[in-house]
Short mmCIF file of C-alpha atoms and ligand atoms in Angstrom, two decimals:
data_model
loop_
_atom_site.label_atom_id
_atom_site.label_comp_id
_atom_site.label_asym_id
_atom_site.label_seq_id
_atom_site.Cartn_x
_atom_site.Cartn_y
_atom_site.Cartn_z
CA UNK A 18 74.22 82.39 135.83
CA UNK A 19 71.53 81.85 132.81
CA UNK A 20 71.88 79.22 130.25
CA UNK A 21 71.51 80.54 127.02
CA UNK A 22 70.21 78.63 124.05
CA UNK A 23 73.48 77.69 122.07
CA UNK A 24 73.88 78.75 118.43
CA UNK A 25 75.86 75.46 117.93
CA UNK A 26 73.98 72.32 118.52
CA UNK A 27 74.66 70.69 122.11
CA UNK A 28 75.78 67.52 120.61
CA UNK A 29 78.95 69.45 119.29
CA UNK A 30 82.37 69.43 121.80
CA UNK A 31 82.91 72.98 123.73
CA UNK A 32 85.55 74.67 122.00
CA UNK A 33 88.47 74.82 123.93
CA UNK A 34 90.23 78.23 123.98
CA UNK A 35 92.76 80.68 125.47
CA UNK A 36 91.82 84.36 125.35
CA UNK A 37 94.77 86.91 125.63
CA UNK A 38 93.60 90.01 126.06
CA UNK A 39 94.77 94.13 127.28
CA UNK A 40 91.14 95.14 128.89
CA UNK A 41 89.91 97.39 127.67
CA UNK A 42 86.25 98.25 127.11
CA UNK A 43 85.71 96.28 124.11
CA UNK A 44 87.91 93.31 125.79
CA UNK A 45 85.76 93.53 128.87
CA UNK A 46 82.34 93.12 126.97
CA UNK A 47 84.13 90.44 124.63
CA UNK A 48 85.33 88.77 128.01
CA UNK A 49 81.64 88.95 129.17
CA UNK A 50 80.44 87.29 125.84
CA UNK A 51 82.73 84.49 125.79
CA UNK A 52 82.38 83.68 129.70
CA UNK A 53 78.49 83.55 129.55
CA UNK A 54 78.71 81.15 126.41
CA UNK A 55 77.93 77.69 127.21
CA UNK A 56 79.80 76.67 124.10
CA UNK A 57 83.31 78.01 125.27
CA UNK A 58 85.67 76.40 127.41
CA UNK A 59 87.98 79.41 128.57
CA UNK A 60 90.95 77.38 129.89
CA UNK A 61 92.69 80.54 130.40
CA UNK A 62 93.19 84.46 130.11
CA UNK A 63 96.72 85.37 129.25
CA UNK A 64 96.67 89.49 129.63
CA UNK A 65 99.25 91.89 128.12
CA UNK A 66 99.77 95.93 128.39
CA UNK A 67 97.82 97.90 125.45
CA UNK A 68 94.52 99.56 126.47
CA UNK A 69 96.12 100.35 130.03
CA UNK A 70 99.47 99.03 132.09
CA UNK A 71 99.61 95.44 132.73
CA UNK A 72 98.30 95.73 136.11
CA UNK A 73 94.94 97.25 134.96
CA UNK A 74 94.76 95.10 132.09
CA UNK A 75 95.05 92.26 134.76
CA UNK A 76 92.77 93.57 137.52
CA UNK A 77 90.29 94.25 134.63
CA UNK A 78 90.31 90.79 133.46
CA UNK A 79 89.28 89.66 136.91
CA UNK A 80 86.81 91.87 137.80
CA UNK A 81 84.95 90.72 134.89
CA UNK A 82 85.30 87.19 135.19
CA UNK A 83 83.96 87.87 138.61
CA UNK A 84 81.22 89.91 137.72
CA UNK A 85 80.17 87.25 135.13
CA UNK A 86 80.45 84.29 138.10
CA UNK A 87 83.69 82.50 136.58
CA UNK A 88 86.15 83.53 138.81
CA UNK A 89 87.49 80.17 138.24
CA UNK A 90 89.46 81.11 134.72
CA UNK A 91 92.80 81.45 135.83
CA UNK A 92 94.07 85.02 134.57
CA UNK A 93 97.63 84.97 133.59
CA UNK A 94 99.93 88.29 133.29
CA UNK A 95 101.90 88.49 130.47
CA UNK A 96 103.98 90.90 128.67
CA UNK A 97 104.52 94.37 130.33
CA UNK A 98 105.54 96.14 127.21
CA UNK A 99 105.81 95.95 123.24
CA UNK A 100 109.12 93.78 121.88
CA UNK A 101 111.47 96.55 121.18
CA UNK A 102 109.06 100.33 121.18
CA UNK A 103 108.32 102.39 124.03
CA UNK A 104 105.26 101.68 126.26
CA UNK A 105 101.71 103.26 125.54
CA UNK A 106 98.91 102.68 126.71
CA UNK A 107 95.35 104.46 125.73
CA UNK A 108 93.96 106.18 128.63
CA UNK A 109 91.66 108.61 126.07
CA UNK A 110 89.94 105.74 124.44
CA UNK A 111 89.59 103.81 127.58
CA UNK A 112 89.78 105.68 130.98
CA UNK A 113 92.97 105.18 133.03
CA UNK A 114 91.64 102.29 134.60
CA UNK A 115 91.04 100.94 131.64
CA UNK A 116 87.22 100.43 132.09
CA UNK A 117 85.79 103.90 131.69
CA UNK A 118 83.72 104.78 134.11
CA UNK A 119 83.35 101.14 135.66
CA UNK A 120 84.48 101.17 139.35
CA UNK A 121 87.43 98.80 140.03
CA UNK A 122 89.89 98.00 143.08
CA UNK A 123 93.04 98.62 143.39
CA UNK A 124 95.13 96.85 140.97
CA UNK A 125 97.51 94.20 142.92
CA UNK A 126 100.86 94.78 142.34
CA UNK A 127 102.03 91.77 140.17
CA UNK A 128 104.76 89.24 141.27
CA UNK A 129 107.42 89.94 138.47
CA UNK A 130 110.26 87.64 137.85
CA UNK A 131 112.52 87.60 134.15
CA UNK A 132 113.13 84.01 135.32
CA UNK A 133 109.62 82.60 134.50
CA UNK A 134 108.29 81.50 130.99
CA UNK A 135 106.49 84.05 128.79
CA UNK A 136 102.37 83.70 130.12
CA UNK A 137 101.47 82.06 126.91
CA UNK A 138 104.32 79.38 127.11
CA UNK A 139 103.02 78.26 130.83
CA UNK A 140 99.26 77.92 129.93
CA UNK A 141 100.35 76.08 126.35
CA UNK A 142 102.95 73.69 128.05
CA UNK A 143 100.14 72.70 130.94
CA UNK A 144 97.70 71.76 127.70
CA UNK A 145 97.78 67.96 126.40
CA UNK A 146 95.61 68.84 123.31
CA UNK A 147 95.60 71.57 120.80
CA UNK A 148 93.45 74.46 121.44
CA UNK A 149 91.76 77.77 119.88
CA UNK A 150 93.95 81.59 120.59
CA UNK A 151 92.26 84.22 120.91
CA UNK A 152 94.08 87.58 120.97
CA UNK A 153 92.08 90.82 121.37
CA UNK A 154 95.30 92.90 122.37
CA UNK A 155 99.04 93.81 120.67
CA UNK A 156 100.65 90.77 119.67
CA UNK A 157 103.31 90.64 122.25
CA UNK A 158 102.58 87.49 124.39
CA UNK A 159 102.16 85.34 121.26
CA UNK A 160 105.14 86.88 119.84
CA UNK A 161 107.23 85.77 123.25
CA UNK A 162 106.19 82.19 123.23
CA UNK A 163 106.72 81.88 119.49
CA UNK A 164 110.49 83.06 120.41
CA UNK A 165 110.58 81.06 123.51
CA UNK A 166 109.09 77.57 122.26
CA UNK A 167 108.09 77.68 118.60
CA UNK A 168 107.37 74.07 118.41
CA UNK A 169 105.19 74.31 121.59
CA UNK A 170 102.79 76.58 119.96
CA UNK A 171 102.52 74.81 116.45
CA UNK A 172 101.72 71.62 118.52
CA UNK A 173 99.26 73.20 121.04
CA UNK A 174 97.57 76.39 118.96
CA UNK A 175 95.56 74.87 116.46
CA UNK A 176 93.74 77.99 115.68
CA UNK A 177 94.73 81.52 116.21
CA UNK A 178 91.97 84.12 115.40
CA UNK A 179 93.23 87.87 116.30
CA UNK A 180 91.88 91.32 116.61
CA UNK A 181 94.40 93.48 114.69
CA UNK A 182 95.20 95.44 111.33
CA UNK A 183 93.29 96.95 108.81
CA UNK A 184 93.80 96.51 105.24
CA UNK A 185 91.45 99.39 103.47
CA UNK A 186 89.60 100.89 106.50
CA UNK A 187 91.28 103.98 108.27
CA UNK A 188 93.09 103.50 111.35
CA UNK A 189 92.11 104.43 114.54
CA UNK A 190 95.64 105.22 115.70
CA UNK A 191 97.61 106.50 112.73
CA UNK A 192 95.83 106.76 109.47
CA UNK A 193 96.41 103.44 108.31
CA UNK A 194 97.01 101.12 111.65
CA UNK A 195 94.62 99.69 114.25
CA UNK A 196 95.92 100.38 117.55
CA UNK A 197 96.91 96.46 118.32
CA UNK A 198 99.36 96.02 115.18
CA UNK A 199 100.83 99.69 115.78
CA UNK A 200 101.43 99.07 119.41
CA UNK A 201 103.84 96.40 118.47
CA UNK A 202 104.83 95.88 115.18
CA UNK A 203 107.56 93.55 115.51
CA UNK A 204 105.38 91.41 117.51
CA UNK A 205 102.57 91.76 114.89
CA UNK A 206 105.74 90.55 112.41
CA UNK A 207 107.06 87.80 114.54
CA UNK A 208 103.27 86.19 114.35
CA UNK A 209 102.63 86.79 110.73
CA UNK A 210 105.85 85.47 109.65
CA UNK A 211 105.13 82.25 111.82
CA UNK A 212 102.60 81.37 109.18
CA UNK A 213 100.37 80.31 111.68
CA UNK A 214 97.05 80.57 109.64
CA UNK A 215 96.41 83.46 111.52
CA UNK A 216 92.66 84.83 110.85
CA UNK A 217 92.55 88.21 110.99
CA UNK A 218 89.81 90.18 112.32
CA UNK A 219 90.57 93.82 111.78
CA UNK A 220 88.76 97.34 111.74
CA UNK A 221 87.75 96.49 107.88
CA UNK A 222 84.72 94.08 109.45
CA UNK A 223 85.32 95.98 113.38
CA UNK A 224 84.32 98.87 112.42
CA UNK A 225 80.58 97.75 111.84
CA UNK A 226 79.97 96.69 114.86
CA UNK A 227 78.74 99.62 116.64
CA UNK A 228 76.64 99.67 120.05
CA UNK A 229 74.64 103.56 120.15
CA UNK A 230 74.26 105.60 123.16
CA UNK A 231 70.83 104.55 123.82
CA UNK A 232 71.97 100.58 123.79
CA UNK A 233 75.03 101.76 126.25
CA UNK A 234 72.55 103.66 128.47
CA UNK A 235 70.49 100.41 128.55
CA UNK A 236 73.28 98.54 129.80
CA UNK A 237 74.10 100.99 132.32
CA UNK A 238 70.61 100.92 133.84
CA UNK A 239 70.62 96.90 133.70
CA UNK A 240 69.73 94.85 137.07
CA UNK A 241 72.36 92.59 136.20
CA UNK A 242 76.06 93.74 138.11
CA UNK A 243 77.84 92.81 135.14
CA UNK A 244 75.68 94.44 132.36
CA UNK A 245 75.45 97.90 134.72
CA UNK A 246 79.13 97.43 135.22
CA UNK A 247 80.03 97.18 131.16
CA UNK A 248 77.39 100.08 130.59
CA UNK A 249 79.69 102.44 132.84
CA UNK A 250 82.59 101.35 130.73
CA UNK A 251 81.09 101.59 127.70
CA UNK A 252 79.51 105.11 128.09
CA UNK A 253 83.13 106.36 128.71
CA UNK A 254 83.41 104.63 125.32
CA UNK A 255 81.15 106.47 123.37
CA UNK A 256 82.08 109.82 125.12
CA UNK A 257 85.53 109.06 123.38
CA UNK A 258 84.22 107.91 119.94
CA UNK A 259 82.08 111.52 119.86
CA UNK A 260 84.46 113.67 120.68
CA UNK A 261 87.45 111.96 118.73
CA UNK A 262 85.78 110.37 115.34
CA UNK A 263 82.08 112.46 115.85
CA UNK A 264 80.81 108.89 115.56
CA UNK A 265 77.64 108.31 118.17
CA UNK A 266 78.01 105.36 119.29
CA UNK A 267 80.84 103.17 120.13
CA UNK A 268 82.93 100.49 118.08
CA UNK A 269 83.24 97.45 119.96
CA UNK A 270 85.78 96.05 117.66
CA UNK A 271 87.19 92.78 119.95
CA UNK A 272 83.40 90.92 119.96
CA UNK A 273 83.70 89.70 116.43
CA UNK A 274 86.53 86.93 117.43
CA UNK A 275 84.32 85.11 119.40
CA UNK A 276 81.42 85.79 117.31
CA UNK A 277 82.91 83.88 114.66
CA UNK A 278 83.97 81.07 117.01
CA UNK A 279 80.20 81.03 118.39
CA UNK A 280 78.92 81.42 115.01
CA UNK A 281 80.92 80.02 112.17
CA UNK A 282 80.76 81.86 108.63
CA UNK A 283 79.71 85.39 111.05
CA UNK A 284 82.88 86.71 109.16
CA UNK A 285 83.67 86.28 105.46
CA UNK A 286 87.49 85.71 105.03
CA UNK A 287 89.73 86.32 102.03
CA UNK A 288 93.44 84.47 101.73
CA UNK A 289 95.37 87.54 101.06
CA UNK A 290 99.70 87.77 101.39
CA UNK A 291 100.05 90.35 104.01
CA UNK A 292 102.78 92.35 105.85
CA UNK A 293 103.01 94.82 108.74
CA UNK A 294 104.94 98.12 108.30
CA UNK A 295 107.83 98.54 111.02
CA UNK A 296 108.33 102.26 110.51
CA UNK A 297 108.41 104.79 113.07
CA UNK A 298 106.08 107.36 111.24
CA UNK A 299 102.33 107.33 109.75
CA UNK A 300 102.78 103.78 108.38
CA UNK A 301 104.00 102.21 111.40
CA UNK A 302 101.75 99.42 112.02
CA UNK A 303 100.08 99.17 108.90
CA UNK A 304 99.09 95.61 107.61
CA UNK A 305 98.70 95.15 104.02
CA UNK A 306 98.91 93.07 100.77
CA UNK A 307 102.21 92.40 99.57
CA UNK A 308 103.37 89.76 97.27
CA UNK A 309 106.17 89.10 99.87
CA UNK A 310 103.89 88.61 102.62
CA UNK A 311 102.73 85.90 104.52
CA UNK A 312 99.35 83.84 103.77
CA UNK A 313 96.57 84.92 105.86
CA UNK A 314 93.08 84.28 106.34
CA UNK A 315 91.44 88.40 106.37
CA UNK A 316 87.99 88.89 107.47
CA UNK A 317 86.57 91.36 104.65
CA UNK A 318 82.70 91.26 105.66
CA UNK A 319 80.41 90.56 108.59
CA UNK A 320 77.02 89.59 109.17
CA UNK A 321 76.38 92.08 112.23
CA UNK A 322 72.54 91.24 112.36
CA UNK A 323 73.89 87.70 113.38
CA UNK A 324 76.97 88.98 115.39
CA UNK A 325 73.93 91.18 117.44
CA UNK A 326 71.58 87.74 117.73
CA UNK A 327 74.68 86.32 119.67
CA UNK A 328 75.15 89.68 121.77
CA UNK A 329 71.60 89.63 122.75
CA UNK A 330 71.44 86.20 123.91
CA UNK A 331 73.66 87.38 126.86
CA UNK A 332 73.00 91.37 126.58
CA UNK A 333 69.37 90.33 126.24
CA UNK A 334 67.19 93.67 125.65
CA UNK A 335 69.96 95.94 125.92
CA UNK A 336 70.64 95.89 122.12
CA UNK A 337 68.74 96.35 118.86
CA UNK A 338 68.44 93.21 116.84
CA UNK A 339 68.63 95.29 113.83
CA UNK A 340 72.40 96.56 112.85
C1 BDR B 25 91.62 97.46 119.39
O1 BDR B 25 92.37 98.32 119.94
C2 BDR B 25 92.09 98.32 121.38
O2 BDR B 25 92.12 99.75 121.47
C3 BDR B 25 90.64 97.91 121.31
O3 BDR B 25 90.65 97.43 122.56
C4 BDR B 25 90.94 96.69 119.89
O4 BDR B 25 91.00 95.08 120.40
C5 BDR B 25 91.25 98.21 118.06
O5 BDR B 25 91.97 98.79 116.72
CA1 CA B 26 91.58 95.08 123.15
#
């Protein structure tokens, strides 16, 4: 693996984090960025259903870490379904496998045991120091951890930054909601009400982080097997966005969470009181400002050029510098 020049000074300690994810095309790009960023010490990856079923998302997480040369990072499968809603997946957006046209092996059947503690509890209880938790999928794993052992979560999660929600941007699942908040509104509600100081990175900023089709084709043609694999995944994502949103390019939502860790101030946050709608209808998963909501920090602006500079450290000439 090549060593990139860190944006943070090398004198600063590594950031220790857990990444909870449902890979997912933008998730694998994000995991690759994190795995190849020398400032980050990824303690574990936990997986959830979401963009695909749990067996597939877990396999995809392991595959991208293997291609990044980081197989030593443990991957722990978590929630198989939302707290109370029906199980969903997004094959039209991410492909049946969850990673578009990228090649993947067979899913390994997971060992399932209802007696085991939730995946995040398992990982958090093995730690002796607080860490940062990054969530890139539905919030079910974090909600289950709060249900199971809230004091442990409060003691060990020093910071939670999650890709979910939308305040003003048009939803990508119904008119108002992003997919992650929509998948499991009850889990989103549980997490927001816990008041962990959650930093919400939603569609208001992520819709501005777009790879164009020419960039994606350069990924697909790259010599590095990790980057060409991501390119084949992203090619599917471009086709989806073209058809569903008439967008020439793809929205790489999840990367902004890791971007903010690497380059603090990349995102501009506003303090807000927010809540999530638990309806069954068009407002399901709608995150909105409300006087009776919980305080959260919500990202409302992003320095896309700076994010691209971070991505270029790992993906090099595949990407343009200008937004
Ligand atoms: C979120 O939903 C998924 O499609 C993406 O991986 C991202 O985490 C965007 O709404
Ligand atoms: Ca995701």
